[in-house]
Amino acid sequence: MVSSTYQEDLEKWFSKWLPGNGGEELGFDPKDLPEEFQNKPFNFNTIQFNPSDKSNYTEKELYSLLNVFDLVAYRSAADPSYDALQIKDTSAWSEASDCAQCPDLSVHKASAAQAFHLDDDSKANVAAARKPFVGRTAYSWTLLPGEVKVDKSQEGFGLNEDELDLPDTKNACGTRGQVAEYIIEVLSRQHRRFTFAFYIYRNFARFLVVDRVAAVMTPPFDYVKDPKTFLKFFYRLARADAPAQGYDPTVALASPASITMLKEHMARDHGSIETLIHDAMNDAILYGTSSIWPFYTVEVHDNESDEKSYFLIGKPQTPCPSMFGRATKGFIAFDLAQHNFVWLKDSWRLASEHYHPEWEVYRKLHEKNVENIATMRCGGDVHGPKLQCTLTQESITDCRLKSRIHCRLVLNEVGRPLKTHQTSCDLIFIVACAFKAHSQAWRKAKVLHRDVSDNNIMITETIVDGEVTLTGILIDWDLCKYREQLKVRVATNENRSGTWQFISALRLQYPMKFYELADDVESFVHVINWCALRYHQHSLLGMPKSLSAYVNDMFFDCTASPEGLLYGCLTKWRAMAGDGIGFKIRHDKALKKVINKLVRVCHSHYRSLNLDELQKFQPASVREAQEQKKAQAQTVSDSSFPPRLNFRAALPDSALDEESDDDDADDDDEGESDDDNESDSSDSQPDSRRRGRPKLAKHKYVHEILADALQRDDWNPEPKPLDRDHFAKLLDLNFTVGRRTVTGTKDMTSSQRKRPGPTHSSRKKRKTGASQKTAHAVSGEHTSSAQLDALPEEDDAVASLEELAQVGTDLAAHSEEDAD
């Protein structure tokens, strides 16, 4: 498993991240200071720690001893442009937002002091000596966070000066998790190329720098014996310009004129997205310079026209809950030139020739007239003044850590999340629209999406004569591959990126398997099942313990093999293979019917698999672990898992085997032969007729089920309540898992936490009925199957293995509470 945390020589670290000679002569000797500083505790030699496990200081007592920032300000007073640094003890005062985590210490610029202000009532119980230092947490205005520990059991990073040797204890992991939480929040709230942080354990300190590839830290040093190094860091940081402090120079706080323009435009009617717009903008409007989500003006460079456009943004609608990886954030943005609302996507793409910039993909899709996708306004890599790339990989010899490039994309459509659908018919229709986009992208443009999820299917609405018509669009094409790439068979031992809940059961059980069309098609089935479980009536409601266990086992179960491969969700495999999905839809015959049909097609597909061929994609350690799980699951039939499948017939033999020759013809415009595209594990085998053909290896069968379903007239007509979420009491489970997830405790980790979704908008009358919508959504376009082999997957870490473990722990705890 590739690590994400590294240690670098102290002098090299300073020369790379905070270069210069400033601060070398600084010290804490009181005789060298002006009179007003004589009585302040800058002399760290007064700090003494007992050699025993018990410290003679509490964390809170140590906070004030570390306050050296008045001295830094004094040393820099000759610079008229200097924005002095200040420090606040924020350990007990959250910002009352979606994150309750509070850094022990928050360093900020003096110009942002208002955001950290605490009223007298909030400080009523604070000791008088501590009051001047306390403040509320304000991640959007924090220059860097700091964590302090004095308990020996909580030391999180080790004291080895030669190499990083992270402790494995639960408390040590918890400490690293805290630091990671703070860094995640700073990177999520602000527009940063990287951020600094610092960590104190008794009389030892470390400095960290983190970008979207890795965290690089200094060795531990004794700041009591070497106070100059401690002060030098903050002195140089205070004197550095904004880009050197990690800020993105293409983003600036919005001007009053642009905010006024936005407010005037917000007063107009914006239909179903109006609530989303207000959710994105109101915090900045109400709280101004102390806002949790302040207004920024963002520059977007278009790589084709070489022109720059400017947009105003506030709160992200899709925040980024991770330190490393793509770090995708989505905003409802106001175009300052065209005066309308658009969707702005900010991310860090992998610097690799094997991955296509998303703006390139959109142009390709539009050239081929692919329907039900967003239209691009502009997009390109972020410059300012030079191309913005990650830098931490330059400090690391591990060649598997690749550089990332900062990029932005602007789309004309502002869609609602799939979870805001109101009826089960709407759910199937919106997914059918996205499925049509997927089918056309594969057939016309030869592009495979490879990250089908509920968050990547959006609802858009058009209004004509006061009537509203729904459409579903498929977004986020930045992990796609072109068909010619997929034909190149390159084996990889690395895990795959993607949204873990919706990855095919086959890939989760055979983690080295090449990517193919069937994996994406199956993901659409999991999206429907997920939404049905989460938002509609089913047989597991009223049984929270069963629902908790099922959600965890079906969608989140994850294990890391000794080789560093992620695998899991055995329940999903069994559901796809023939044991059934484990729940039944209630009070909605049409939705129940479509789900049952989709699952039967999956049964048929899995019955066609040649597991002897698949064994090469499953390391022996994974296979042994799977067999152990199988043996422990005594209630499950032995016939439901390898080494050989003996599934019951999921569909009548006639439906499985009586296919016309045209069904297997390739729709490729280049007229490739069937032999070139046929799966090695299906009809090429002697017993393929007995096993049937791979039904998910083409769009045809799922397309027909969705199309037929939308012709039915027995859908439940009642709209689901806007706030209905059967998972709400379990967890907010929307995160993804990628490669380079954390191995045990060897990396910085973060704990699972809740984040609020966007507010739902009100329902308006639609012009079209189900049968009319079907003609537009699924107009009889089929594509044939092909055995597709993927290139190595993107190195994308969005959640840690410990986060997955925490999901299971929290779900289990919730189940026990319900049982009691």
JSON list of N, CA and C in Angstrom, two decimals, residues 91-154:
[
{"chain": "A", "resi": 91, "resn": "SER", "atom": "N", "xyz": [-9.86, 25.32, 21.20]},
{"chain": "A", "resi": 91, "resn": "SER", "atom": "CA", "xyz": [-10.05, 23.91, 21.52]},
{"chain": "A", "resi": 91, "resn": "SER", "atom": "C", "xyz": [-11.46, 23.57, 21.99]},
{"chain": "A", "resi": 92, "resn": "ALA", "atom": "N", "xyz": [-12.22, 24.54, 22.45]},
{"chain": "A", "resi": 92, "resn": "ALA", "atom": "CA", "xyz": [-13.54, 24.24, 23.04]},
{"chain": "A", "resi": 92, "resn": "ALA", "atom": "C", "xyz": [-14.68, 24.96, 22.35]},
{"chain": "A", "resi": 93, "resn": "TRP", "atom": "N", "xyz": [-14.43, 25.63, 21.23]},
{"chain": "A", "resi": 93, "resn": "TRP", "atom": "CA", "xyz": [-15.47, 26.44, 20.61]},
{"chain": "A", "resi": 93, "resn": "TRP", "atom": "C", "xyz": [-15.55, 26.12, 19.12]},
{"chain": "A", "resi": 94, "resn": "SER", "atom": "N", "xyz": [-16.52, 25.33, 18.74]},
{"chain": "A", "resi": 94, "resn": "SER", "atom": "CA", "xyz": [-16.71, 25.00, 17.33]},
{"chain": "A", "resi": 94, "resn": "SER", "atom": "C", "xyz": [-17.37, 26.17, 16.62]},
{"chain": "A", "resi": 95, "resn": "GLU", "atom": "N", "xyz": [-17.41, 26.11, 15.30]},
{"chain": "A", "resi": 95, "resn": "GLU", "atom": "CA", "xyz": [-18.01, 27.19, 14.54]},
{"chain": "A", "resi": 95, "resn": "GLU", "atom": "C", "xyz": [-19.48, 26.95, 14.28]},
{"chain": "A", "resi": 96, "resn": "ALA", "atom": "N", "xyz": [-20.07, 25.98, 14.99]},
{"chain": "A", "resi": 96, "resn": "ALA", "atom": "CA", "xyz": [-21.51, 25.70, 14.89]},
{"chain": "A", "resi": 96, "resn": "ALA", "atom": "C", "xyz": [-21.91, 25.39, 13.46]},
{"chain": "A", "resi": 97, "resn": "SER", "atom": "N", "xyz": [-21.06, 24.65, 12.76]},
{"chain": "A", "resi": 97, "resn": "SER", "atom": "CA", "xyz": [-21.36, 24.27, 11.38]},
{"chain": "A", "resi": 97, "resn": "SER", "atom": "C", "xyz": [-21.50, 22.76, 11.32]},
{"chain": "A", "resi": 98, "resn": "ASP", "atom": "N", "xyz": [-21.23, 22.20, 10.15]},
{"chain": "A", "resi": 98, "resn": "ASP", "atom": "CA", "xyz": [-21.36, 20.76, 9.98]},
{"chain": "A", "resi": 98, "resn": "ASP", "atom": "C", "xyz": [-20.19, 19.99, 10.55]},
{"chain": "A", "resi": 99, "resn": "CYS", "atom": "N", "xyz": [-19.18, 20.65, 11.07]},
{"chain": "A", "resi": 99, "resn": "CYS", "atom": "CA", "xyz": [-18.02, 19.98, 11.65]},
{"chain": "A", "resi": 99, "resn": "CYS", "atom": "C", "xyz": [-17.83, 20.46, 13.08]},
{"chain": "A", "resi": 100, "resn": "ALA", "atom": "N", "xyz": [-17.85, 19.53, 14.01]},
{"chain": "A", "resi": 100, "resn": "ALA", "atom": "CA", "xyz": [-17.71, 19.88, 15.42]},
{"chain": "A", "resi": 100, "resn": "ALA", "atom": "C", "xyz": [-16.26, 19.81, 15.88]},
{"chain": "A", "resi": 101, "resn": "GLN", "atom": "N", "xyz": [-15.34, 19.43, 14.99]},
{"chain": "A", "resi": 101, "resn": "GLN", "atom": "CA", "xyz": [-13.94, 19.31, 15.36]},
{"chain": "A", "resi": 101, "resn": "GLN", "atom": "C", "xyz": [-13.32, 20.69, 15.58]},
{"chain": "A", "resi": 102, "resn": "CYS", "atom": "N", "xyz": [-12.58, 20.84, 16.68]},
{"chain": "A", "resi": 102, "resn": "CYS", "atom": "CA", "xyz": [-11.96, 22.11, 17.01]},
{"chain": "A", "resi": 102, "resn": "CYS", "atom": "C", "xyz": [-10.46, 21.93, 17.16]},
{"chain": "A", "resi": 103, "resn": "PRO", "atom": "N", "xyz": [-9.65, 22.64, 16.40]},
{"chain": "A", "resi": 103, "resn": "PRO", "atom": "CA", "xyz": [-8.20, 22.58, 16.62]},
{"chain": "A", "resi": 103, "resn": "PRO", "atom": "C", "xyz": [-7.85, 23.14, 18.00]},
{"chain": "A", "resi": 104, "resn": "ASP", "atom": "N", "xyz": [-6.81, 22.61, 18.61]},
{"chain": "A", "resi": 104, "resn": "ASP", "atom": "CA", "xyz": [-6.37, 23.20, 19.87]},
{"chain": "A", "resi": 104, "resn": "ASP", "atom": "C", "xyz": [-5.98, 24.66, 19.66]},
{"chain": "A", "resi": 105, "resn": "LEU", "atom": "N", "xyz": [-5.22, 24.91, 18.59]},
{"chain": "A", "resi": 105, "resn": "LEU", "atom": "CA", "xyz": [-4.74, 26.26, 18.29]},
{"chain": "A", "resi": 105, "resn": "LEU", "atom": "C", "xyz": [-5.01, 26.58, 16.83]},
{"chain": "A", "resi": 106, "resn": "SER", "atom": "N", "xyz": [-5.44, 27.80, 16.57]},
{"chain": "A", "resi": 106, "resn": "SER", "atom": "CA", "xyz": [-5.69, 28.25, 15.21]},
{"chain": "A", "resi": 106, "resn": "SER", "atom": "C", "xyz": [-4.90, 29.52, 14.96]},
{"chain": "A", "resi": 107, "resn": "VAL", "atom": "N", "xyz": [-4.00, 29.48, 13.99]},
{"chain": "A", "resi": 107, "resn": "VAL", "atom": "CA", "xyz": [-3.21, 30.65, 13.62]},
{"chain": "A", "resi": 107, "resn": "VAL", "atom": "C", "xyz": [-3.94, 31.36, 12.49]},
{"chain": "A", "resi": 108, "resn": "HIS", "atom": "N", "xyz": [-4.07, 32.67, 12.59]},
{"chain": "A", "resi": 108, "resn": "HIS", "atom": "CA", "xyz": [-4.78, 33.43, 11.56]},
{"chain": "A", "resi": 108, "resn": "HIS", "atom": "C", "xyz": [-4.12, 34.79, 11.39]},
{"chain": "A", "resi": 109, "resn": "LYS", "atom": "N", "xyz": [-4.49, 35.48, 10.35]},
{"chain": "A", "resi": 109, "resn": "LYS", "atom": "CA", "xyz": [-4.01, 36.84, 10.12]},
{"chain": "A", "resi": 109, "resn": "LYS", "atom": "C", "xyz": [-4.84, 37.82, 10.94]},
{"chain": "A", "resi": 110, "resn": "ALA", "atom": "N", "xyz": [-4.20, 38.90, 11.33]},
{"chain": "A", "resi": 110, "resn": "ALA", "atom": "CA", "xyz": [-4.90, 39.89, 12.15]},
{"chain": "A", "resi": 110, "resn": "ALA", "atom": "C", "xyz": [-6.12, 40.45, 11.44]},
{"chain": "A", "resi": 111, "resn": "SER", "atom": "N", "xyz": [-6.07, 40.53, 10.12]},
{"chain": "A", "resi": 111, "resn": "SER", "atom": "CA", "xyz": [-7.20, 41.07, 9.36]},
{"chain": "A", "resi": 111, "resn": "SER", "atom": "C", "xyz": [-8.43, 40.18, 9.44]},
{"chain": "A", "resi": 112, "resn": "ALA", "atom": "N", "xyz": [-8.28, 38.94, 9.87]},
{"chain": "A", "resi": 112, "resn": "ALA", "atom": "CA", "xyz": [-9.41, 38.01, 9.97]},
{"chain": "A", "resi": 112, "resn": "ALA", "atom": "C", "xyz": [-9.84, 37.80, 11.41]},
{"chain": "A", "resi": 113, "resn": "ALA", "atom": "N", "xyz": [-9.42, 38.66, 12.31]},
{"chain": "A", "resi": 113, "resn": "ALA", "atom": "CA", "xyz": [-9.66, 38.45, 13.73]},
{"chain": "A", "resi": 113, "resn": "ALA", "atom": "C", "xyz": [-11.15, 38.38, 14.08]},
{"chain": "A", "resi": 114, "resn": "GLN", "atom": "N", "xyz": [-11.99, 39.10, 13.33]},
{"chain": "A", "resi": 114, "resn": "GLN", "atom": "CA", "xyz": [-13.41, 39.14, 13.64]},
{"chain": "A", "resi": 114, "resn": "GLN", "atom": "C", "xyz": [-14.05, 37.76, 13.55]},
{"chain": "A", "resi": 115, "resn": "ALA", "atom": "N", "xyz": [-13.56, 36.94, 12.63]},
{"chain": "A", "resi": 115, "resn": "ALA", "atom": "CA", "xyz": [-14.14, 35.60, 12.45]},
{"chain": "A", "resi": 115, "resn": "ALA", "atom": "C", "xyz": [-13.92, 34.71, 13.66]},
{"chain": "A", "resi": 116, "resn": "PHE", "atom": "N", "xyz": [-12.91, 35.01, 14.48]},
{"chain": "A", "resi": 116, "resn": "PHE", "atom": "CA", "xyz": [-12.57, 34.19, 15.65]},
{"chain": "A", "resi": 116, "resn": "PHE", "atom": "C", "xyz": [-13.11, 34.78, 16.95]},
{"chain": "A", "resi": 117, "resn": "HIS", "atom": "N", "xyz": [-13.85, 35.86, 16.86]},
{"chain": "A", "resi": 117, "resn": "HIS", "atom": "CA", "xyz": [-14.31, 36.57, 18.05]},
{"chain": "A", "resi": 117, "resn": "HIS", "atom": "C", "xyz": [-15.31, 35.74, 18.84]},
{"chain": "A", "resi": 118, "resn": "LEU", "atom": "N", "xyz": [-15.15, 35.74, 20.15]},
{"chain": "A", "resi": 118, "resn": "LEU", "atom": "CA", "xyz": [-16.09, 35.12, 21.07]},
{"chain": "A", "resi": 118, "resn": "LEU", "atom": "C", "xyz": [-16.69, 36.20, 21.95]},
{"chain": "A", "resi": 119, "resn": "ASP", "atom": "N", "xyz": [-18.00, 36.16, 22.14]},
{"chain": "A", "resi": 119, "resn": "ASP", "atom": "CA", "xyz": [-18.61, 37.15, 23.03]},
{"chain": "A", "resi": 119, "resn": "ASP", "atom": "C", "xyz": [-18.33, 36.81, 24.49]},
{"chain": "A", "resi": 120, "resn": "ASP", "atom": "N", "xyz": [-18.60, 37.75, 25.34]},
{"chain": "A", "resi": 120, "resn": "ASP", "atom": "CA", "xyz": [-18.27, 37.59, 26.76]},
{"chain": "A", "resi": 120, "resn": "ASP", "atom": "C", "xyz": [-19.02, 36.42, 27.39]},
{"chain": "A", "resi": 121, "resn": "ASP", "atom": "N", "xyz": [-20.26, 36.19, 26.97]},
{"chain": "A", "resi": 121, "resn": "ASP", "atom": "CA", "xyz": [-21.03, 35.08, 27.55]},
{"chain": "A", "resi": 121, "resn": "ASP", "atom": "C", "xyz": [-20.36, 33.74, 27.26]},
{"chain": "A", "resi": 122, "resn": "SER", "atom": "N", "xyz": [-19.79, 33.60, 26.07]},
{"chain": "A", "resi": 122, "resn": "SER", "atom": "CA", "xyz": [-19.13, 32.34, 25.71]},
{"chain": "A", "resi": 122, "resn": "SER", "atom": "C", "xyz": [-17.86, 32.12, 26.52]},
{"chain": "A", "resi": 123, "resn": "LYS", "atom": "N", "xyz": [-17.27, 33.22, 27.04]},
{"chain": "A", "resi": 123, "resn": "LYS", "atom": "CA", "xyz": [-16.03, 33.10, 27.80]},
{"chain": "A", "resi": 123, "resn": "LYS", "atom": "C", "xyz": [-16.26, 33.23, 29.30]},
{"chain": "A", "resi": 124, "resn": "ALA", "atom": "N", "xyz": [-17.50, 33.14, 29.71]},
{"chain": "A", "resi": 124, "resn": "ALA", "atom": "CA", "xyz": [-17.83, 33.40, 31.11]},
{"chain": "A", "resi": 124, "resn": "ALA", "atom": "C", "xyz": [-17.12, 32.45, 32.06]},
{"chain": "A", "resi": 125, "resn": "ASN", "atom": "N", "xyz": [-16.96, 31.20, 31.67]},
{"chain": "A", "resi": 125, "resn": "ASN", "atom": "CA", "xyz": [-16.37, 30.21, 32.57]},
{"chain": "A", "resi": 125, "resn": "ASN", "atom": "C", "xyz": [-14.88, 29.98, 32.29]},
{"chain": "A", "resi": 126, "resn": "VAL", "atom": "N", "xyz": [-14.27, 30.85, 31.51]},
{"chain": "A", "resi": 126, "resn": "VAL", "atom": "CA", "xyz": [-12.86, 30.71, 31.17]},
{"chain": "A", "resi": 126, "resn": "VAL", "atom": "C", "xyz": [-12.01, 31.45, 32.18]},
{"chain": "A", "resi": 127, "resn": "ALA", "atom": "N", "xyz": [-10.91, 30.84, 32.60]},
{"chain": "A", "resi": 127, "resn": "ALA", "atom": "CA", "xyz": [-10.00, 31.49, 33.56]},
{"chain": "A", "resi": 127, "resn": "ALA", "atom": "C", "xyz": [-9.50, 32.81, 32.99]},
{"chain": "A", "resi": 128, "resn": "ALA", "atom": "N", "xyz": [-9.29, 33.78, 33.88]},
{"chain": "A", "resi": 128, "resn": "ALA", "atom": "CA", "xyz": [-8.93, 35.13, 33.45]},
{"chain": "A", "resi": 128, "resn": "ALA", "atom": "C", "xyz": [-7.64, 35.14, 32.63]},
{"chain": "A", "resi": 129, "resn": "ALA", "atom": "N", "xyz": [-6.66, 34.32, 33.02]},
{"chain": "A", "resi": 129, "resn": "ALA", "atom": "CA", "xyz": [-5.39, 34.31, 32.30]},
{"chain": "A", "resi": 129, "resn": "ALA", "atom": "C", "xyz": [-5.53, 33.73, 30.89]},
{"chain": "A", "resi": 130, "resn": "ARG", "atom": "N", "xyz": [-6.56, 32.95, 30.70]},
{"chain": "A", "resi": 130, "resn": "ARG", "atom": "CA", "xyz": [-6.75, 32.28, 29.40]},
{"chain": "A", "resi": 130, "resn": "ARG", "atom": "C", "xyz": [-7.62, 33.09, 28.46]},
{"chain": "A", "resi": 131, "resn": "LYS", "atom": "N", "xyz": [-8.45, 33.97, 28.99]},
{"chain": "A", "resi": 131, "resn": "LYS", "atom": "CA", "xyz": [-9.45, 34.67, 28.19]},
{"chain": "A", "resi": 131, "resn": "LYS", "atom": "C", "xyz": [-8.88, 35.41, 26.97]},
{"chain": "A", "resi": 132, "resn": "PRO", "atom": "N", "xyz": [-7.74, 36.09, 27.09]},
{"chain": "A", "resi": 132, "resn": "PRO", "atom": "CA", "xyz": [-7.25, 36.83, 25.92]},
{"chain": "A", "resi": 132, "resn": "PRO", "atom": "C", "xyz": [-6.88, 35.94, 24.73]},
{"chain": "A", "resi": 133, "resn": "PHE", "atom": "N", "xyz": [-6.70, 34.65, 24.99]},
{"chain": "A", "resi": 133, "resn": "PHE", "atom": "CA", "xyz": [-6.22, 33.77, 23.93]},
{"chain": "A", "resi": 133, "resn": "PHE", "atom": "C", "xyz": [-7.31, 32.95, 23.27]},
{"chain": "A", "resi": 134, "resn": "VAL", "atom": "N", "xyz": [-8.53, 32.93, 23.82]},
{"chain": "A", "resi": 134, "resn": "VAL", "atom": "CA", "xyz": [-9.55, 32.01, 23.31]},
{"chain": "A", "resi": 134, "resn": "VAL", "atom": "C", "xyz": [-10.32, 32.64, 22.15]},
{"chain": "A", "resi": 135, "resn": "GLY", "atom": "N", "xyz": [-10.86, 31.76, 21.30]},
{"chain": "A", "resi": 135, "resn": "GLY", "atom": "CA", "xyz": [-11.66, 32.21, 20.17]},
{"chain": "A", "resi": 135, "resn": "GLY", "atom": "C", "xyz": [-12.45, 31.03, 19.60]},
{"chain": "A", "resi": 136, "resn": "ARG", "atom": "N", "xyz": [-13.39, 31.33, 18.75]},
{"chain": "A", "resi": 136, "resn": "ARG", "atom": "CA", "xyz": [-14.15, 30.25, 18.12]},
{"chain": "A", "resi": 136, "resn": "ARG", "atom": "C", "xyz": [-13.37, 29.71, 16.92]},
{"chain": "A", "resi": 137, "resn": "THR", "atom": "N", "xyz": [-13.63, 28.48, 16.57]},
{"chain": "A", "resi": 137, "resn": "THR", "atom": "CA", "xyz": [-13.03, 27.88, 15.38]},
{"chain": "A", "resi": 137, "resn": "THR", "atom": "C", "xyz": [-13.59, 28.55, 14.14]},
{"chain": "A", "resi": 138, "resn": "ALA", "atom": "N", "xyz": [-12.72, 28.83, 13.19]},
{"chain": "A", "resi": 138, "resn": "ALA", "atom": "CA", "xyz": [-13.15, 29.45, 11.93]},
{"chain": "A", "resi": 138, "resn": "ALA", "atom": "C", "xyz": [-12.24, 28.94, 10.81]},
{"chain": "A", "resi": 139, "resn": "TYR", "atom": "N", "xyz": [-12.57, 27.77, 10.30]},
{"chain": "A", "resi": 139, "resn": "TYR", "atom": "CA", "xyz": [-11.70, 27.12, 9.32]},
{"chain": "A", "resi": 139, "resn": "TYR", "atom": "C", "xyz": [-11.51, 27.94, 8.05]},
{"chain": "A", "resi": 140, "resn": "SER", "atom": "N", "xyz": [-12.51, 28.69, 7.65]},
{"chain": "A", "resi": 140, "resn": "SER", "atom": "CA", "xyz": [-12.40, 29.46, 6.42]},
{"chain": "A", "resi": 140, "resn": "SER", "atom": "C", "xyz": [-11.38, 30.58, 6.52]},
{"chain": "A", "resi": 141, "resn": "TRP", "atom": "N", "xyz": [-10.99, 30.92, 7.75]},
{"chain": "A", "resi": 141, "resn": "TRP", "atom": "CA", "xyz": [-10.07, 32.03, 7.96]},
{"chain": "A", "resi": 141, "resn": "TRP", "atom": "C", "xyz": [-8.78, 31.59, 8.65]},
{"chain": "A", "resi": 142, "resn": "THR", "atom": "N", "xyz": [-8.63, 30.30, 8.87]},
{"chain": "A", "resi": 142, "resn": "THR", "atom": "CA", "xyz": [-7.45, 29.77, 9.56]},
{"chain": "A", "resi": 142, "resn": "THR", "atom": "C", "xyz": [-6.28, 29.64, 8.60]},
{"chain": "A", "resi": 143, "resn": "LEU", "atom": "N", "xyz": [-5.15, 30.21, 8.97]},
{"chain": "A", "resi": 143, "resn": "LEU", "atom": "CA", "xyz": [-3.95, 30.05, 8.15]},
{"chain": "A", "resi": 143, "resn": "LEU", "atom": "C", "xyz": [-3.38, 28.65, 8.32]},
{"chain": "A", "resi": 144, "resn": "LEU", "atom": "N", "xyz": [-3.31, 28.19, 9.56]},
{"chain": "A", "resi": 144, "resn": "LEU", "atom": "CA", "xyz": [-2.90, 26.80, 9.81]},
{"chain": "A", "resi": 144, "resn": "LEU", "atom": "C", "xyz": [-3.38, 26.38, 11.18]},
{"chain": "A", "resi": 145, "resn": "PRO", "atom": "N", "xyz": [-3.72, 25.10, 11.37]},
{"chain": "A", "resi": 145, "resn": "PRO", "atom": "CA", "xyz": [-4.15, 24.59, 12.66]},
{"chain": "A", "resi": 145, "resn": "PRO", "atom": "C", "xyz": [-2.98, 23.97, 13.42]},
{"chain": "A", "resi": 146, "resn": "GLY", "atom": "N", "xyz": [-3.14, 23.86, 14.73]},
{"chain": "A", "resi": 146, "resn": "GLY", "atom": "CA", "xyz": [-2.13, 23.22, 15.57]},
{"chain": "A", "resi": 146, "resn": "GLY", "atom": "C", "xyz": [-2.77, 22.29, 16.58]},
{"chain": "A", "resi": 147, "resn": "GLU", "atom": "N", "xyz": [-2.09, 21.21, 16.88]},
{"chain": "A", "resi": 147, "resn": "GLU", "atom": "CA", "xyz": [-2.57, 20.23, 17.85]},
{"chain": "A", "resi": 147, "resn": "GLU", "atom": "C", "xyz": [-1.52, 20.07, 18.94]},
{"chain": "A", "resi": 148, "resn": "VAL", "atom": "N", "xyz": [-1.96, 19.99, 20.20]},
{"chain": "A", "resi": 148, "resn": "VAL", "atom": "CA", "xyz": [-1.06, 19.87, 21.35]},
{"chain": "A", "resi": 148, "resn": "VAL", "atom": "C", "xyz": [-1.44, 18.64, 22.15]},
{"chain": "A", "resi": 149, "resn": "LYS", "atom": "N", "xyz": [-0.43, 17.85, 22.52]},
{"chain": "A", "resi": 149, "resn": "LYS", "atom": "CA", "xyz": [-0.63, 16.68, 23.36]},
{"chain": "A", "resi": 149, "resn": "LYS", "atom": "C", "xyz": [0.42, 16.66, 24.45]},
{"chain": "A", "resi": 150, "resn": "VAL", "atom": "N", "xyz": [0.00, 16.27, 25.66]},
{"chain": "A", "resi": 150, "resn": "VAL", "atom": "CA", "xyz": [0.95, 16.10, 26.76]},
{"chain": "A", "resi": 150, "resn": "VAL", "atom": "C", "xyz": [0.89, 14.69, 27.33]},
{"chain": "A", "resi": 151, "resn": "ASP", "atom": "N", "xyz": [-0.18, 13.95, 27.02]},
{"chain": "A", "resi": 151, "resn": "ASP", "atom": "CA", "xyz": [-0.32, 12.58, 27.50]},
{"chain": "A", "resi": 151, "resn": "ASP", "atom": "C", "xyz": [0.51, 11.65, 26.63]},
{"chain": "A", "resi": 152, "resn": "LYS", "atom": "N", "xyz": [1.37, 10.86, 27.25]},
{"chain": "A", "resi": 152, "resn": "LYS", "atom": "CA", "xyz": [2.28, 9.99, 26.51]},
{"chain": "A", "resi": 152, "resn": "LYS", "atom": "C", "xyz": [1.52, 9.01, 25.62]},
{"chain": "A", "resi": 153, "resn": "SER", "atom": "N", "xyz": [0.37, 8.54, 26.08]},
{"chain": "A", "resi": 153, "resn": "SER", "atom": "CA", "xyz": [-0.38, 7.55, 25.29]},
{"chain": "A", "resi": 153, "resn": "SER", "atom": "C", "xyz": [-0.97, 8.14, 24.02]},
{"chain": "A", "resi": 154, "resn": "GLN", "atom": "N", "xyz": [-1.05, 9.47, 23.93]},
{"chain": "A", "resi": 154, "resn": "GLN", "atom": "CA", "xyz": [-1.66, 10.12, 22.77]},
{"chain": "A", "resi": 154, "resn": "GLN", "atom": "C", "xyz": [-0.63, 10.64, 21.77]}
]
